[in-house]
Structures are given as C-alpha cells and as structure tokens.
Coordinates of N, CA and C in Angstrom, one line a residue:
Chain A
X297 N -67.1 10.2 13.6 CA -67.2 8.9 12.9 C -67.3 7.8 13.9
X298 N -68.2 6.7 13.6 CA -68.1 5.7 14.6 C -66.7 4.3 14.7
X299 N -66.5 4.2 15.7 CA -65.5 3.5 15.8 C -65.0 2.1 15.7
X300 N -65.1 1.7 15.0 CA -65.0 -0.1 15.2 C -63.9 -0.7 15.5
X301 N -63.8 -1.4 16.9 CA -62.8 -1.7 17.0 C -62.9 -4.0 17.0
X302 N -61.6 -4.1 16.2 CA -61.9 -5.8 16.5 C -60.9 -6.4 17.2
X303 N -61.2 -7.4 17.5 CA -60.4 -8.3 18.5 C -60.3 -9.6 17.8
X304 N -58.9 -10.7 18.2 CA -57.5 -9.8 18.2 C -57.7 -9.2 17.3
X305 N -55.9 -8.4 17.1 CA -55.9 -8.2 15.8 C -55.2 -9.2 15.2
X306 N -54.3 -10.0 16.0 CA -54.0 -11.2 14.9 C -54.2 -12.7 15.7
X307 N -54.2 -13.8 15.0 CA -54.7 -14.7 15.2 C -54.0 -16.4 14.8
X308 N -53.8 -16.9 15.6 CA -53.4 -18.6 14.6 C -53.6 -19.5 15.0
X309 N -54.0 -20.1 14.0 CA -55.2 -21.4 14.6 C -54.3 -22.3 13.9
X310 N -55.2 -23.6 13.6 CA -55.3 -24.8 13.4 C -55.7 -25.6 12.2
X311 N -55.5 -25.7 11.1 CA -56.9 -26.1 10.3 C -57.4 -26.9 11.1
X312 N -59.0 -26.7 10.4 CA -60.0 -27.8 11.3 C -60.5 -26.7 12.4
X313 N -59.8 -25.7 13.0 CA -60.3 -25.2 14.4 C -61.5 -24.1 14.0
X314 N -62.4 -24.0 15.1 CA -63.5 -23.0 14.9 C -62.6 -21.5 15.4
X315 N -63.1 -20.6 14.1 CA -62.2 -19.4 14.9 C -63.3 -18.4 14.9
X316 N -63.2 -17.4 15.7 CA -63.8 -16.6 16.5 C -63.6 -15.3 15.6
X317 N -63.9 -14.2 15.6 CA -63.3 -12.5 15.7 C -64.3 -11.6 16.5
X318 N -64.1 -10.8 16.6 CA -65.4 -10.1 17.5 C -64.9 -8.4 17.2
X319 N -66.2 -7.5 17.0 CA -66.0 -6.5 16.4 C -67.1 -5.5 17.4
X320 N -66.9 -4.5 17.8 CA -67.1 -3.6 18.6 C -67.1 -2.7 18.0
X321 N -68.8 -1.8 18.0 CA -69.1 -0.2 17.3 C -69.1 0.5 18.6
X322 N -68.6 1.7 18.1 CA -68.1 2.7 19.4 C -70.0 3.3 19.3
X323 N -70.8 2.8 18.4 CA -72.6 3.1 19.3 C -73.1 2.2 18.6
X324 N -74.3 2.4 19.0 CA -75.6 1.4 18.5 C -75.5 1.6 16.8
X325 N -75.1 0.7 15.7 CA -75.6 0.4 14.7 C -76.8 -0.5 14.0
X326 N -77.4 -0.8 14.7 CA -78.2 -2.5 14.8 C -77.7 -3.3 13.6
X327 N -77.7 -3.7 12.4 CA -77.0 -4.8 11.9 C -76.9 -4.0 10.7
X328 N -76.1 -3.1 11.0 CA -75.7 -2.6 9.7 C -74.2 -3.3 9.4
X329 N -73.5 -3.7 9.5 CA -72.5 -4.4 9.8 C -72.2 -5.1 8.7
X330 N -70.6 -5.3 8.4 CA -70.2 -6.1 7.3 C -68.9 -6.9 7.6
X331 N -68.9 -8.0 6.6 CA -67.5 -8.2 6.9 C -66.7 -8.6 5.5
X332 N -65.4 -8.7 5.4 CA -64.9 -9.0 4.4 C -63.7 -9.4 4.1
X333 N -63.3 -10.2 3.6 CA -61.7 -11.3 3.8 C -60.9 -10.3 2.5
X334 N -60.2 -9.8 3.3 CA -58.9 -9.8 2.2 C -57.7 -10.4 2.3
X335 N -56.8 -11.2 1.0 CA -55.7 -11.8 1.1 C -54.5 -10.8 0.1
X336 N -53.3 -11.6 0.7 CA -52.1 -10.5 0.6 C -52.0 -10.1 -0.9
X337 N -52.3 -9.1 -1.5 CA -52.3 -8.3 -2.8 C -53.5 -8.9 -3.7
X338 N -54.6 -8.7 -2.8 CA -55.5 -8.7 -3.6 C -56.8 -7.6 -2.7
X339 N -57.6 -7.3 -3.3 CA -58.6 -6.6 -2.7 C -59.9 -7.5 -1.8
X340 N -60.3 -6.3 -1.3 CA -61.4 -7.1 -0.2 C -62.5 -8.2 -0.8
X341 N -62.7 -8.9 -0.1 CA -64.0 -9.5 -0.7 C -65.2 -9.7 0.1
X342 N -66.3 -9.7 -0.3 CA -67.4 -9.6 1.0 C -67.9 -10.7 0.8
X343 N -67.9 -11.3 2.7 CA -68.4 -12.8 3.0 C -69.7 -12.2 3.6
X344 N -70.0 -11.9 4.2 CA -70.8 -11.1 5.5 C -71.8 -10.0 5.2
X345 N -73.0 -9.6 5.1 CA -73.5 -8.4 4.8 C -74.5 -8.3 6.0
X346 N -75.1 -6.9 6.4 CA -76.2 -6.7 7.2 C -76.3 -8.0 8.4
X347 N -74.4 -7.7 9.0 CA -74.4 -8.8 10.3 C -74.3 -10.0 10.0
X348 N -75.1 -11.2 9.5 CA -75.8 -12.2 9.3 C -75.7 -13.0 7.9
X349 N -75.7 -12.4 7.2 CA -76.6 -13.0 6.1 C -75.2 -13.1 5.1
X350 N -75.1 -14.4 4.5 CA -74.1 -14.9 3.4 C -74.1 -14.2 2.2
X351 N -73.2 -14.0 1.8 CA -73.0 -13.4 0.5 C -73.4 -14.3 -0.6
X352 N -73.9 -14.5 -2.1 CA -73.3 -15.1 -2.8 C -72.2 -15.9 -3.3
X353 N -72.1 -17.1 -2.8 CA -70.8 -18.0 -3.1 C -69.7 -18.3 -2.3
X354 N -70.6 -17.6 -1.1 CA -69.9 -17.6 0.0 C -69.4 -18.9 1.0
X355 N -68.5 -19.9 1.3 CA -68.8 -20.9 2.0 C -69.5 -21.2 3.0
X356 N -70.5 -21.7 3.5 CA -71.5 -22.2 4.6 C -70.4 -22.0 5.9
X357 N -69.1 -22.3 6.0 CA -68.4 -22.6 6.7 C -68.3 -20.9 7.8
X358 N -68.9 -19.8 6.7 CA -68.3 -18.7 7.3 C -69.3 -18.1 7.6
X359 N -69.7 -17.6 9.0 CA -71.1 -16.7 9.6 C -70.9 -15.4 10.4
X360 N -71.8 -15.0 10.6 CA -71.8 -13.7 11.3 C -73.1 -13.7 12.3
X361 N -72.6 -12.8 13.3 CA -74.3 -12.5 14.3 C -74.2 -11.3 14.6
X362 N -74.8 -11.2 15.6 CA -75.0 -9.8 16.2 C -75.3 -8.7 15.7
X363 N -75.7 -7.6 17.0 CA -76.5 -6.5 16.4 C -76.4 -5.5 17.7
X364 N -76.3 -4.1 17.4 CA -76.4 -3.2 18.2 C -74.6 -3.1 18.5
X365 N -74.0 -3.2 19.1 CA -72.9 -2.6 19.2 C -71.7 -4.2 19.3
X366 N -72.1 -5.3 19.0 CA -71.3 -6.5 19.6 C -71.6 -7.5 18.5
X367 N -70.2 -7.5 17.8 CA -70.8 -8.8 16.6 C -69.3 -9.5 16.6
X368 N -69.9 -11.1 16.1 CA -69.1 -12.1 15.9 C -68.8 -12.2 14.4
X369 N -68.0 -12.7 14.0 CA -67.8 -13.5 12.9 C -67.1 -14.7 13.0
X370 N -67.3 -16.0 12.5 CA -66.8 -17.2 12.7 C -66.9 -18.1 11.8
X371 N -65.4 -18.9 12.0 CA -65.1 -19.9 11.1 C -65.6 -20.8 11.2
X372 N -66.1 -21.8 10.8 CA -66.4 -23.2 11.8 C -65.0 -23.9 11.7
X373 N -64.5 -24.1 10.7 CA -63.6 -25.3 10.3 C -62.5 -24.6 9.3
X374 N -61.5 -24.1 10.0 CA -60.6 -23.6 9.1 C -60.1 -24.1 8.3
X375 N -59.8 -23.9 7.1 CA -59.3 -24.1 5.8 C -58.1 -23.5 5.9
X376 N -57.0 -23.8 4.6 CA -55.7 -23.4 4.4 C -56.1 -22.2 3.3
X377 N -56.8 -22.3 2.9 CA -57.4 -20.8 2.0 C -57.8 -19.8 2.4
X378 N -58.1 -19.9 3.9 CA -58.8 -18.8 5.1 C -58.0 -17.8 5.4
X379 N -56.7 -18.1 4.9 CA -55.7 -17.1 5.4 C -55.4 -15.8 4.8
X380 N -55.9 -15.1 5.8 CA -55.9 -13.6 5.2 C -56.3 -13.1 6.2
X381 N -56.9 -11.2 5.7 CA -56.9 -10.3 6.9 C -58.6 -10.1 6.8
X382 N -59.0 -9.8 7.9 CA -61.2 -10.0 7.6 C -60.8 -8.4 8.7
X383 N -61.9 -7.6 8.0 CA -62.1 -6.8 8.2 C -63.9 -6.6 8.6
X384 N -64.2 -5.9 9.2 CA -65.5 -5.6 9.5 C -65.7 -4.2 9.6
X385 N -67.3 -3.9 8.8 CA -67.4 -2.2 8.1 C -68.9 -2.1 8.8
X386 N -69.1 -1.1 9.2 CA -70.3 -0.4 9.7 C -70.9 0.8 8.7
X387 N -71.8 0.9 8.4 CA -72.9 2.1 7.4 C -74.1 2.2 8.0
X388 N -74.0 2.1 9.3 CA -75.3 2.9 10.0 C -75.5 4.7 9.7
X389 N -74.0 4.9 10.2 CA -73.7 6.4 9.9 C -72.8 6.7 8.9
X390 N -72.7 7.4 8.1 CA -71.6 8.3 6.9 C -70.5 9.1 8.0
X391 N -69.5 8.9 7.7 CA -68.7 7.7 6.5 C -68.4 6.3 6.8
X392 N -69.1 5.5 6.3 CA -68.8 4.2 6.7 C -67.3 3.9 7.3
X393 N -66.9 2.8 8.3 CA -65.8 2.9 8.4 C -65.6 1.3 8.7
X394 N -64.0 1.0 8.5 CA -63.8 -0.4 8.9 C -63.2 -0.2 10.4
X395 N -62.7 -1.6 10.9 CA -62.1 -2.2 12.0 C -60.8 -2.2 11.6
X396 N -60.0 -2.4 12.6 CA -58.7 -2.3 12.1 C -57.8 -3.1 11.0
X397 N -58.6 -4.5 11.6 CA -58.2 -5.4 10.9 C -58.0 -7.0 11.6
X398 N -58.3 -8.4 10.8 CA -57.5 -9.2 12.0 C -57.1 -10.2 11.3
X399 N -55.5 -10.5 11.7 CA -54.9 -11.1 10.8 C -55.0 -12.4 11.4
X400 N -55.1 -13.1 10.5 CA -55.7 -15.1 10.4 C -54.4 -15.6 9.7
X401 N -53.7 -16.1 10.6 CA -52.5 -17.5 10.0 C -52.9 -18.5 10.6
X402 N -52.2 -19.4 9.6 CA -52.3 -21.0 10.3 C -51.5 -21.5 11.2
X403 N -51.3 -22.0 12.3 CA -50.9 -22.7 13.2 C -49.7 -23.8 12.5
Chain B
X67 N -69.7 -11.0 -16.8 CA -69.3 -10.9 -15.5 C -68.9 -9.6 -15.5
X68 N -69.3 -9.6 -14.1 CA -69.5 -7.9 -13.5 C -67.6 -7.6 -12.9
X69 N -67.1 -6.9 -13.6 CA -65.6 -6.4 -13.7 C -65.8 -5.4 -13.4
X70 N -64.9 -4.7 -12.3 CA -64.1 -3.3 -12.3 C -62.8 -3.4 -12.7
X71 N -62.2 -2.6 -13.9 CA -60.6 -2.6 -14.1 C -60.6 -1.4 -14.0
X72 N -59.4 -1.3 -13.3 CA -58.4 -0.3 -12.5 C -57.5 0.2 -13.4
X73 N -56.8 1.4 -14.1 CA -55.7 1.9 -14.3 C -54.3 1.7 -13.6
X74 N -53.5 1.6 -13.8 CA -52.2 1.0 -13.8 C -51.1 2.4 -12.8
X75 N -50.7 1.1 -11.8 CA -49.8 2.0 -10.9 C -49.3 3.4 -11.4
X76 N -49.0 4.3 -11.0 CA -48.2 6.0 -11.0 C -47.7 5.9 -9.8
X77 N -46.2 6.5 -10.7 CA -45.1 7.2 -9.6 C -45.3 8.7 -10.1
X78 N -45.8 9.5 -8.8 CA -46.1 10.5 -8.8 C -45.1 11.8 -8.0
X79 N -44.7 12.6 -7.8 CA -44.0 13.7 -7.2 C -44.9 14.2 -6.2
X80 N -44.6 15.3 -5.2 CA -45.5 16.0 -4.5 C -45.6 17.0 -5.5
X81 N -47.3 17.5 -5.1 CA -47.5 19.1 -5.9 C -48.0 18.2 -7.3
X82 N -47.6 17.2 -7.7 CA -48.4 16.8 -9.5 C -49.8 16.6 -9.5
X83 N -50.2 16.8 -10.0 CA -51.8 16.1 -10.6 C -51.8 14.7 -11.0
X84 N -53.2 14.0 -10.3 CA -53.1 12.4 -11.1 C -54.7 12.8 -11.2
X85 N -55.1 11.7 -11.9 CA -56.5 11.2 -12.1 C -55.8 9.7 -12.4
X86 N -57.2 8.6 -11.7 CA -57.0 7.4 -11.9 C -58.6 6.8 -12.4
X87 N -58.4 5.8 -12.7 CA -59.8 5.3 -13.4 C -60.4 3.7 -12.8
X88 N -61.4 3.8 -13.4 CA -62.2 2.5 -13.0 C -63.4 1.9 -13.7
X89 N -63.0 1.0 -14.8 CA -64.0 1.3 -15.6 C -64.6 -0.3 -15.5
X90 N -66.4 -0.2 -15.4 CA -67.0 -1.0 -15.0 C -67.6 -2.1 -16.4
X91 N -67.9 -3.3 -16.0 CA -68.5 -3.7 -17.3 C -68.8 -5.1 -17.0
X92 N -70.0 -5.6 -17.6 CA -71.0 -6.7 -17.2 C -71.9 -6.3 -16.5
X93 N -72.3 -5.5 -16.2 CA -73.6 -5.0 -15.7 C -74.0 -3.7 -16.4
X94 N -75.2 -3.0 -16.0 CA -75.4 -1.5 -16.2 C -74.9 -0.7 -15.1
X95 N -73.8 0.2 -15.8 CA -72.8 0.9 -15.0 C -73.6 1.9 -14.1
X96 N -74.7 2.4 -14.7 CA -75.3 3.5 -14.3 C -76.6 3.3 -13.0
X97 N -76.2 1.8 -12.8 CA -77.5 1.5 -11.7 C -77.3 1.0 -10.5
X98 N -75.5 1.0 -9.9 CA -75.0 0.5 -8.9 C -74.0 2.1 -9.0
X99 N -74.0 2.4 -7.5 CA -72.7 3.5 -7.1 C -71.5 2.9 -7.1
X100 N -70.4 3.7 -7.3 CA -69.3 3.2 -7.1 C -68.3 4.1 -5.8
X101 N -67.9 3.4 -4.9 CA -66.9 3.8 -3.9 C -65.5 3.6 -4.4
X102 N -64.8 4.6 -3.7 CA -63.5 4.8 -3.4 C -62.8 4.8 -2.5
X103 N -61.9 3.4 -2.2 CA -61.5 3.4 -0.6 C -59.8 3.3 -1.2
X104 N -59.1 3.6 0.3 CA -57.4 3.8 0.1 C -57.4 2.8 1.1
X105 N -55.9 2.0 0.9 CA -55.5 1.2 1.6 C -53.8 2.1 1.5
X106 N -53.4 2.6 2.9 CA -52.2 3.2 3.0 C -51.2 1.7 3.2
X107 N -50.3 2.2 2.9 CA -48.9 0.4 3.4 C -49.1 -0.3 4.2
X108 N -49.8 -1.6 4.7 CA -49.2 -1.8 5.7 C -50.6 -1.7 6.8
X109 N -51.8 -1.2 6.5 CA -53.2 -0.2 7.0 C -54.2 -0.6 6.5
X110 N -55.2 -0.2 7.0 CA -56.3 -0.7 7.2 C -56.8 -0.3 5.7
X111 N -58.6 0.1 6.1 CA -58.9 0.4 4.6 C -60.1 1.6 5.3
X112 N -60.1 2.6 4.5 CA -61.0 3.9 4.7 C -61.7 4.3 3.4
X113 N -63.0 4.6 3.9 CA -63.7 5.2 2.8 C -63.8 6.0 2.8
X114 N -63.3 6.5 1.3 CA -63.4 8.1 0.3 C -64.5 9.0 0.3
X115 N -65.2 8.2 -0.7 CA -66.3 9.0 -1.1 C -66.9 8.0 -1.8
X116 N -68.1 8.3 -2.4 CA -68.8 7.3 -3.6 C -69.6 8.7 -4.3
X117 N -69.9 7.9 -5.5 CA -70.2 8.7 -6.7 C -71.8 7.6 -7.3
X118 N -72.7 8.5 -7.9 CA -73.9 7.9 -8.3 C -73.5 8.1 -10.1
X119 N -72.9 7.1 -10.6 CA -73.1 7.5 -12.1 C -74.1 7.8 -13.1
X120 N -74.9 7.9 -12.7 CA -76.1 8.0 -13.3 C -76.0 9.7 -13.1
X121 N -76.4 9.9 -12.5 CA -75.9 11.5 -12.2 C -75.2 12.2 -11.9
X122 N -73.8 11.7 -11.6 CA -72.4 12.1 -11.0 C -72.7 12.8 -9.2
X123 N -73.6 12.6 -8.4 CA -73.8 13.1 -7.7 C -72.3 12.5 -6.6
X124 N -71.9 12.8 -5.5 CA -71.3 12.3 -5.4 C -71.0 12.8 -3.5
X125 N -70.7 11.8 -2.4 CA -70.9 12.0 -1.1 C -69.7 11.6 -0.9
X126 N -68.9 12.9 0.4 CA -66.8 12.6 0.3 C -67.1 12.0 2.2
X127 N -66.2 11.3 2.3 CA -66.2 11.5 3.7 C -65.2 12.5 4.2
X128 N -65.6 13.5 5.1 CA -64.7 14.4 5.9 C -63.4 14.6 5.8
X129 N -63.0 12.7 6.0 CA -61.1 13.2 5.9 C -60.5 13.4 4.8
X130 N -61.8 13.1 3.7 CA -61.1 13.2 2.0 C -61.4 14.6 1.2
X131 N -62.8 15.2 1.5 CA -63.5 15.9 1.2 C -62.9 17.7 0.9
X132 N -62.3 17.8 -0.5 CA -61.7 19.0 -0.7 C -60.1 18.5 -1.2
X133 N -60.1 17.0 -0.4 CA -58.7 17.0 -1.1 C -58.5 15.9 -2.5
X134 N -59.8 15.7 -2.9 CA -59.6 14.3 -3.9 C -61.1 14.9 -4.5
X135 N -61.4 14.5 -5.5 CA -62.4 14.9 -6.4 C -62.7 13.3 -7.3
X136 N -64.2 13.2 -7.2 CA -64.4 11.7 -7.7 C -65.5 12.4 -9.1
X137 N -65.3 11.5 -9.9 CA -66.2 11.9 -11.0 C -66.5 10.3 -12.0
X138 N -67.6 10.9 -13.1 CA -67.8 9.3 -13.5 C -67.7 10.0 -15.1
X139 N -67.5 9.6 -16.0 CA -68.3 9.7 -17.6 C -69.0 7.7 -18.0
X140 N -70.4 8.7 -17.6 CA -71.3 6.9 -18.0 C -71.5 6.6 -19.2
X141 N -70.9 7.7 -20.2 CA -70.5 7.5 -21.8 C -69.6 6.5 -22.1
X142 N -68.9 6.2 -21.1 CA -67.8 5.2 -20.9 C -67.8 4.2 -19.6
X143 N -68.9 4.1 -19.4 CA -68.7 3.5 -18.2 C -67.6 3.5 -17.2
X144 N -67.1 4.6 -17.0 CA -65.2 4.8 -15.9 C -65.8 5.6 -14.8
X145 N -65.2 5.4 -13.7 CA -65.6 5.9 -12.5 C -63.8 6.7 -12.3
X146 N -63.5 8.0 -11.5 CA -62.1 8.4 -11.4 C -62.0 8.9 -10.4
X147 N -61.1 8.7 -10.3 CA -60.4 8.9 -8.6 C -59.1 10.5 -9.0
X148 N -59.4 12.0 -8.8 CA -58.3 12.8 -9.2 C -57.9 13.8 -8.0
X149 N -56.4 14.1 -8.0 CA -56.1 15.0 -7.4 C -55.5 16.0 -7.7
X150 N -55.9 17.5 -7.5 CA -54.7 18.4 -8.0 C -53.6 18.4 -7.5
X151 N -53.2 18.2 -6.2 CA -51.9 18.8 -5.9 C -51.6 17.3 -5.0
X152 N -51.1 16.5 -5.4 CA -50.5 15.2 -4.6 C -49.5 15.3 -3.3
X153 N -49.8 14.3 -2.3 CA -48.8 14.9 -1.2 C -48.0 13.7 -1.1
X154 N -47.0 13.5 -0.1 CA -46.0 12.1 0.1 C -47.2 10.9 0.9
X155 N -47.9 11.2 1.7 CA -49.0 10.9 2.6 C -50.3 10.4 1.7
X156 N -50.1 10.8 0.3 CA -51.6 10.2 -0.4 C -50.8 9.1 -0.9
X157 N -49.5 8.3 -1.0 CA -48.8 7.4 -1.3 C -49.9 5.9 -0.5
X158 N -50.5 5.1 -1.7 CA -51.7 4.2 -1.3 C -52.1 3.4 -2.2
X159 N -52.4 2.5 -2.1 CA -53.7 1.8 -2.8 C -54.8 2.1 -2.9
X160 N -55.4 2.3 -3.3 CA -56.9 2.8 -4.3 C -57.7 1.7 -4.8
X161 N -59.0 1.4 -4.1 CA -59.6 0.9 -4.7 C -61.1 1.2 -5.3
X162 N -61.5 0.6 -6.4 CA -62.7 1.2 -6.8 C -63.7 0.0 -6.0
X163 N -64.9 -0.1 -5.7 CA -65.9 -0.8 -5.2 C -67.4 -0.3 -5.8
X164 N -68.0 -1.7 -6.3 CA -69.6 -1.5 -6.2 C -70.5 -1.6 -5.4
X165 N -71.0 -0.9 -5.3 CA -72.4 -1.2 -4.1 C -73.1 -2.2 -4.6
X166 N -73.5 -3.1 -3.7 CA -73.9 -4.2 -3.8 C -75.3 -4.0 -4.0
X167 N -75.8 -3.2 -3.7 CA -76.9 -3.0 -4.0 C -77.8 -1.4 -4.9
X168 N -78.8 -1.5 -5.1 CA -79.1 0.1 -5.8 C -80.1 0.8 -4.5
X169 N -80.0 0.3 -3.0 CA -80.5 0.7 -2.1 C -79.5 1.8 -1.7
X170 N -80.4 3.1 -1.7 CA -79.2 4.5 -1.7 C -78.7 4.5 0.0
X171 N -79.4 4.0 1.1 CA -78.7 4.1 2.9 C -77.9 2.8 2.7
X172 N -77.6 1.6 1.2 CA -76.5 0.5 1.8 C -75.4 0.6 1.4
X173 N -74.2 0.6 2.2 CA -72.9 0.9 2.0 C -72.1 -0.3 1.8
X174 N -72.3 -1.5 1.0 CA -71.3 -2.6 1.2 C -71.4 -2.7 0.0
X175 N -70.3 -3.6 -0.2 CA -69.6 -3.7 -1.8 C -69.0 -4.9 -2.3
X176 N -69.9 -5.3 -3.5 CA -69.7 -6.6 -4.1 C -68.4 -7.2 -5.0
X177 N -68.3 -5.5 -5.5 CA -67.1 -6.2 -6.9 C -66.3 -5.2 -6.3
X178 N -65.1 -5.4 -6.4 CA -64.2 -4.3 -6.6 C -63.1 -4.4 -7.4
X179 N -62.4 -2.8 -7.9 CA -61.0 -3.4 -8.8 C -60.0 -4.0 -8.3
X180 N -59.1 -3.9 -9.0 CA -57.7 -5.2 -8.4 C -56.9 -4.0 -7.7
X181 N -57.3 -2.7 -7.6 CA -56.7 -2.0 -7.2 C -55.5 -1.0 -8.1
X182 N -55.2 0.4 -7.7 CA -54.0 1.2 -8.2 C -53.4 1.4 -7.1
X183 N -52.2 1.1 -7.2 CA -51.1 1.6 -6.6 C -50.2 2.9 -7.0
X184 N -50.5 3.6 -5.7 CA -49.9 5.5 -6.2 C -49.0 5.8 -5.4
X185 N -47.6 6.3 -5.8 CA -46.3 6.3 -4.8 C -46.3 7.6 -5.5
X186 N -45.8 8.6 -4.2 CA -46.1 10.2 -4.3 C -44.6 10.1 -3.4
X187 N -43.2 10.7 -4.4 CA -42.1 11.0 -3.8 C -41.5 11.7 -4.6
X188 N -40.5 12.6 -3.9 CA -40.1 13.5 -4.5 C -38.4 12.4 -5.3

C-alpha cells in the first residue's frame, strides 16, 4: 500500500492566519491526491480533488497543489468554522489510502 | 438532494453476525459506486472496499478482504456493509461514501452517510 504521510499532525493558528499542511506519498502518484475536512462527529467532507481543483461549494479560501510525491493544502485566512481534522487520500494505486490526519485548532 | 442514510448504531458481542445498510437517494443509485471506509476510536480513516451497484461487482482492500462482505440490492437502492463472525477490534465507525464520479480508476467521494457506529464487546 502506498504511504501517506502528513505534517504536522496537529496544528493552532490564529483566525485570519494562512495555514499550511503538507502531505507526503511514500511514491510517485502525480495528482491523484485528495483532501477532506472532517469535524468532530461528523463525516468527511471533500474540499480538494485530483491535488488542485475545488470541489463544489467549496470556499475560494481553501487550495491545494502539488504532484508526484509532495503536496500542500492551504488555508488562506482561517475561519472559526475551519476547525477540524483534513485528511489527505491518494488513488493512484488500490487500496486507496489516507494520511494520518491533521488536527486544526484555533489559537 | 443526493443523501446516503445509514442504519443505526449496534451493540454487538464477539462471534455475532451484523449487516449494516446505506441507502442512497436523490440521484440514480445505480450510476455512482459506493465505498466503505471504518473510522476506529480516536483514528484515522481506511478504505474497505467499494461495490458497483449496478452489478454488485465489488473490489476489498487486502486488510478487509475475506473478513467483511459488501453487497448492494439496487431494487432498493441500499448499499451493506456484513460480517459473519464480529471481533472486539471491528468496534468502529462505518462509513458509506459516493464516488464522486462514474469514472471507474477515480477513488474520491462526494456524499457520504452520517455514519454507523458498531461496538463489538462481550
């Protein structure tokens, strides 16, 4: 299985601050890559698809890059609604798998 | 609107049988796959397997494969998550997910249920 690992795993910012995550495939997936916010007792939701590209209804505020084994995801301007755990999922290879996890509190 | 609802928590024993459900609606059930991922206490999230309702065909990943069986009836639009013999260790959250797309190599997921919660104790 390929490995994804993200950095941190937890996090606290600021509202207002740009936040960072960074997510690491243990090989080359080029932008198969996903990401997705989940909050405490609720299920995942997807901001992120194919690295890059915004979901439907997604806020402008939330992006993604990268490709091949090194990807960001970022906040611009944190909100008090941001708070939750974002995960990031690779499907280059079966069985898709996620990142550990990275927990986002507010400051 | 495109809904998955979920069947309702089980307190389960080791050694029992469960089946859990997931039944889709606001779209055509039969033209998006549906995944099954576990969230253990406290843990991340891992993918099961997915199932093609249209034809029940159905792809496990390795760590689940032999121990969970996924099946759909598209007469009812329900997607199911079953096991014969439950362990203390399958004690988890369950969720159902749509593929976001009807492209058969994309693995990400647009809707998902609110989740089952399954506590396996003696």
């Amino acid at each position: 299985d390929i490995q994804m690992t993200q950095s941190p795993s937890s996090l606290s910012a600021s509202v207002g601050d740009r936040v960072t995550i960074t997510c690491q495939a243990s090989q080359d997936i080029s932008n198969y890559l996903n990401w997705y916010q989940q909050k405490p007792g609720k299920a995942p939701k997807l901001l992120i698809y194919d690295a890059s590209n915004l979901e439907t209804g997604v806020p402008s505020r939330f992006s993604g890059s990268g490709s091949g084994t090194d990807f960001t995801f970022t906040i611009s301007s944190l909100q008090p609604e941001d708070i939750a755990t974002y995960y990031c999922q690779q499907y280059d290879n079966l069985p898709p798998t996620f990142g550990q996890g990275t927990k986002l509190e507010i400051k | 609107e495109v809904q998955l609802v979920q069947s309702g928590a089980e307190v389960k024993k080791p050694g029992e049988s469960l089946r859990i459900s997931c039944k889709g609606s606001g779209y055509s059930f039969t033209s998006y796959w549906i995944s099954w991922v576990r969230q253990m206490p406290g843990k991340g999230l891992e993918w099961m397997g997915r199932i093609d309702p249209s034809d029940s065909y159905t792809n496990y990943s390795p760590s689940f494969q032999g121990h969970v069986t996924i099946s759909a009836d598209k007469s009812i639009s329900t997607a199911y998550l079953q096991w014969s013999s439950l362990k203390a260790s399958d004690t988890a959250m369950y969720y159902c997910a749509r593929h976001r797309t009807t492209v058969t190599t994309e693995y990400y997921f647009d809707y998902w249920g609110q989740g089952t919660l399954v506590t396996v104790s003696s």
